[in-house]
Amino acid sequence: MKKIYIDGQAGTTGLQIHERLKNRPDLQLLEIDPALRKDPQARRALMEEADLVFLCLPDAAAKEAVELMLGMDTKIIDASTAHRTHPDWTYGFPELDAQHKKAVQKARLVANPGCHASGFISLVYPLVLGGLLKPDTKLTAFSLTGYTGGGRKMIEDYEGNKTEAMASPKAYGLTLSHKHLPEMKTVCHLEQTPLFVPVVDDFAQGMLVSVFLDPADLTEEGKKLTPESLYQFFSKWYANTNIQVHPGQPALFSNTLAGSDQMELFINGNENGYVLNARFDNLGKGASGAAVQNMNLMLGLPEFEGLVL
């Protein structure tokens, strides 16, 4: 029986991971006395005992936790932004290709992807690696998300202190410096930082990420594509994964996969260009579900054990 410790269990991601793992007979969850949850020695003792530790902490605290674990051989999954582009950490998106999956299986240190980044990367990585999209393209994208992705304070505001304005969508990250941009650029091997704006709305869970492609940004091979052949390209790329690919739809809701740990891709376009969409749960494949999937692979367990697909 593998032993698991969640450092930061009181946060949204930690609670969701705990919910997914608490009834699994193949795992033992190590629990800390609530009065000691910030005590370094108490935490370190559980980290040493564990086979794998989830870090569900702010960036600075996650870095401190990694320092606290120096000298241990315990596996770590960091759900924060702190290590997603660090060369010593494996980026935890196993569906991207066989190389990524093998890297997760062999890794001791895995950085869990960001929610917005997961949608963007699922759409852009295959195009760049498949030789269809020019790496020097400056892409444009936006994301519609439920408020649970904003953490405990945002959840409390929407569920207990909601203003009239909060009943409408809110665009944020308008400085064009969202914290997921570095991983979006790095993992996709892009030479330019994308233009990206997220939008949060008055629904709890769900996410829809949209990426726009101008035909001029495609390689010569990419310019031969049609919406149907691009659909076939993505279908082949993600065959036998928990990512399902669909032809284009005239309209999409953002919260259809709330409560699920899978992802859906939709391929829309015409001679004027393409809009590619990724739909998933911001707390599922966008956070806790992805973390559990990575844990399963790192510990040699069935990849989708305990997930809702």
PDB file of N, CA and C in Angstrom, residues 10-16 145-163 166 170 200-205 282-283:
ATOM      1  N   ALA A  10      -5.939  21.786   2.994  1.00  0.00           N
ATOM      2  CA  ALA A  10      -7.091  22.641   3.249  1.00  0.00           C
ATOM      3  C   ALA A  10      -7.487  23.494   2.048  1.00  0.00           C
ATOM      4  N   GLY A  11      -6.612  23.616   1.052  1.00  0.00           N
ATOM      5  CA  GLY A  11      -6.927  24.410  -0.128  1.00  0.00           C
ATOM      6  C   GLY A  11      -7.815  23.650  -1.102  1.00  0.00           C
ATOM      7  N   THR A  12      -8.290  24.346  -2.130  1.00  0.00           N
ATOM      8  CA  THR A  12      -9.229  23.750  -3.083  1.00  0.00           C
ATOM      9  C   THR A  12      -8.655  22.518  -3.764  1.00  0.00           C
ATOM     10  N   THR A  13      -7.431  22.624  -4.297  1.00  0.00           N
ATOM     11  CA  THR A  13      -6.825  21.486  -4.991  1.00  0.00           C
ATOM     12  C   THR A  13      -6.561  20.340  -4.027  1.00  0.00           C
ATOM     13  N   GLY A  14      -6.035  20.655  -2.836  1.00  0.00           N
ATOM     14  CA  GLY A  14      -5.767  19.620  -1.848  1.00  0.00           C
ATOM     15  C   GLY A  14      -7.019  18.878  -1.424  1.00  0.00           C
ATOM     16  N   LEU A  15      -8.098  19.607  -1.222  1.00  0.00           N
ATOM     17  CA  LEU A  15      -9.359  18.975  -0.846  1.00  0.00           C
ATOM     18  C   LEU A  15      -9.872  18.049  -1.944  1.00  0.00           C
ATOM     19  N   GLN A  16      -9.737  18.489  -3.188  1.00  0.00           N
ATOM     20  CA  GLN A  16     -10.197  17.672  -4.310  1.00  0.00           C
ATOM     21  C   GLN A  16      -9.351  16.411  -4.454  1.00  0.00           C
ATOM     22  N   THR A 145     -13.669  30.325 -17.544  1.00  0.00           N
ATOM     23  CA  THR A 145     -13.485  29.421 -16.411  1.00  0.00           C
ATOM     24  C   THR A 145     -14.493  29.661 -15.303  1.00  0.00           C
ATOM     25  N   GLY A 146     -14.787  28.601 -14.568  1.00  0.00           N
ATOM     26  CA  GLY A 146     -15.593  28.717 -13.369  1.00  0.00           C
ATOM     27  C   GLY A 146     -14.799  29.327 -12.235  1.00  0.00           C
ATOM     28  N   TYR A 147     -15.500  29.861 -11.236  1.00  0.00           N
ATOM     29  CA  TYR A 147     -14.841  30.632 -10.186  1.00  0.00           C
ATOM     30  C   TYR A 147     -14.025  29.783  -9.206  1.00  0.00           C
ATOM     31  N   THR A 148     -14.228  28.462  -9.182  1.00  0.00           N
ATOM     32  CA  THR A 148     -13.473  27.641  -8.233  1.00  0.00           C
ATOM     33  C   THR A 148     -11.984  27.642  -8.512  1.00  0.00           C
ATOM     34  N   GLY A 149     -11.597  27.969  -9.742  1.00  0.00           N
ATOM     35  CA  GLY A 149     -10.178  28.026 -10.069  1.00  0.00           C
ATOM     36  C   GLY A 149      -9.457  29.165  -9.374  1.00  0.00           C
ATOM     37  N   GLY A 150     -10.203  30.128  -8.841  1.00  0.00           N
ATOM     38  CA  GLY A 150      -9.601  31.270  -8.170  1.00  0.00           C
ATOM     39  C   GLY A 150      -9.250  31.028  -6.718  1.00  0.00           C
ATOM     40  N   GLY A 151      -9.528  29.817  -6.206  1.00  0.00           N
ATOM     41  CA  GLY A 151      -9.168  29.504  -4.827  1.00  0.00           C
ATOM     42  C   GLY A 151     -10.249  29.866  -3.822  1.00  0.00           C
ATOM     43  N   ARG A 152      -9.918  29.644  -2.555  1.00  0.00           N
ATOM     44  CA  ARG A 152     -10.902  29.757  -1.474  1.00  0.00           C
ATOM     45  C   ARG A 152     -11.533  31.144  -1.399  1.00  0.00           C
ATOM     46  N   LYS A 153     -10.740  32.205  -1.516  1.00  0.00           N
ATOM     47  CA  LYS A 153     -11.280  33.568  -1.390  1.00  0.00           C
ATOM     48  C   LYS A 153     -12.306  33.855  -2.489  1.00  0.00           C
ATOM     49  N   MET A 154     -11.984  33.481  -3.730  1.00  0.00           N
ATOM     50  CA  MET A 154     -12.928  33.717  -4.817  1.00  0.00           C
ATOM     51  C   MET A 154     -14.177  32.869  -4.642  1.00  0.00           C
ATOM     52  N   ILE A 155     -14.024  31.639  -4.189  1.00  0.00           N
ATOM     53  CA  ILE A 155     -15.188  30.784  -3.955  1.00  0.00           C
ATOM     54  C   ILE A 155     -16.090  31.409  -2.896  1.00  0.00           C
ATOM     55  N   GLU A 156     -15.497  31.889  -1.813  1.00  0.00           N
ATOM     56  CA  GLU A 156     -16.283  32.529  -0.745  1.00  0.00           C
ATOM     57  C   GLU A 156     -17.008  33.764  -1.272  1.00  0.00           C
ATOM     58  N   ASP A 157     -16.348  34.532  -2.125  1.00  0.00           N
ATOM     59  CA  ASP A 157     -16.982  35.735  -2.669  1.00  0.00           C
ATOM     60  C   ASP A 157     -18.182  35.381  -3.550  1.00  0.00           C
ATOM     61  N   TYR A 158     -17.992  34.404  -4.453  1.00  0.00           N
ATOM     62  CA  TYR A 158     -19.075  34.055  -5.371  1.00  0.00           C
ATOM     63  C   TYR A 158     -20.223  33.353  -4.661  1.00  0.00           C
ATOM     64  N   GLU A 159     -19.914  32.588  -3.629  1.00  0.00           N
ATOM     65  CA  GLU A 159     -20.957  31.799  -2.979  1.00  0.00           C
ATOM     66  C   GLU A 159     -21.554  32.467  -1.741  1.00  0.00           C
ATOM     67  N   GLY A 160     -20.917  33.561  -1.255  1.00  0.00           N
ATOM     68  CA  GLY A 160     -21.457  34.197  -0.067  1.00  0.00           C
ATOM     69  C   GLY A 160     -21.469  35.709  -0.086  1.00  0.00           C
ATOM     70  N   ASN A 161     -20.674  36.317  -0.965  1.00  0.00           N
ATOM     71  CA  ASN A 161     -20.572  37.780  -0.976  1.00  0.00           C
ATOM     72  C   ASN A 161     -20.691  38.337  -2.395  1.00  0.00           C
ATOM     73  N   LYS A 162     -21.482  37.707  -3.222  1.00  0.00           N
ATOM     74  CA  LYS A 162     -21.535  38.070  -4.635  1.00  0.00           C
ATOM     75  C   LYS A 162     -22.201  39.428  -4.844  1.00  0.00           C
ATOM     76  N   THR A 163     -21.517  40.275  -5.589  1.00  0.00           N
ATOM     77  CA  THR A 163     -22.075  41.568  -5.963  1.00  0.00           C
ATOM     78  C   THR A 163     -22.853  41.428  -7.269  1.00  0.00           C
ATOM     79  N   MET A 166     -20.685  40.687 -10.255  1.00  0.00           N
ATOM     80  CA  MET A 166     -20.119  39.340 -10.342  1.00  0.00           C
ATOM     81  C   MET A 166     -21.056  38.342 -11.019  1.00  0.00           C
ATOM     82  N   LYS A 170     -16.097  38.253 -16.055  1.00  0.00           N
ATOM     83  CA  LYS A 170     -15.037  39.216 -15.751  1.00  0.00           C
ATOM     84  C   LYS A 170     -13.755  38.818 -16.470  1.00  0.00           C
ATOM     85  N   VAL A 200     -13.465  34.864 -16.060  1.00  0.00           N
ATOM     86  CA  VAL A 200     -14.127  34.083 -15.023  1.00  0.00           C
ATOM     87  C   VAL A 200     -15.604  34.467 -14.987  1.00  0.00           C
ATOM     88  N   ASP A 201     -16.463  33.473 -14.769  1.00  0.00           N
ATOM     89  CA  ASP A 201     -17.898  33.749 -14.781  1.00  0.00           C
ATOM     90  C   ASP A 201     -18.576  33.055 -13.604  1.00  0.00           C
ATOM     91  N   ASP A 202     -19.853  33.325 -13.449  1.00  0.00           N
ATOM     92  CA  ASP A 202     -20.630  32.896 -12.290  1.00  0.00           C
ATOM     93  C   ASP A 202     -21.118  31.450 -12.441  1.00  0.00           C
ATOM     94  N   PHE A 203     -20.188  30.525 -12.591  1.00  0.00           N
ATOM     95  CA  PHE A 203     -20.479  29.096 -12.501  1.00  0.00           C
ATOM     96  C   PHE A 203     -19.293  28.455 -11.799  1.00  0.00           C
ATOM     97  N   ALA A 204     -19.540  27.360 -11.116  1.00  0.00           N
ATOM     98  CA  ALA A 204     -18.514  26.819 -10.217  1.00  0.00           C
ATOM     99  C   ALA A 204     -17.365  26.149 -10.949  1.00  0.00           C
ATOM    100  N   GLN A 205     -17.651  25.134 -11.748  1.00  0.00           N
ATOM    101  CA  GLN A 205     -16.599  24.336 -12.356  1.00  0.00           C
ATOM    102  C   GLN A 205     -16.800  24.212 -13.854  1.00  0.00           C
ATOM    103  N   ASN A 282     -11.929  22.685 -14.677  1.00  0.00           N
ATOM    104  CA  ASN A 282     -10.745  23.371 -14.152  1.00  0.00           C
ATOM    105  C   ASN A 282     -10.217  22.727 -12.874  1.00  0.00           C
ATOM    106  N   LEU A 283     -11.063  21.996 -12.141  1.00  0.00           N
ATOM    107  CA  LEU A 283     -10.618  21.278 -10.943  1.00  0.00           C
ATOM    108  C   LEU A 283     -10.334  19.803 -11.225  1.00  0.00           C
TER     109      LEU A 283
END
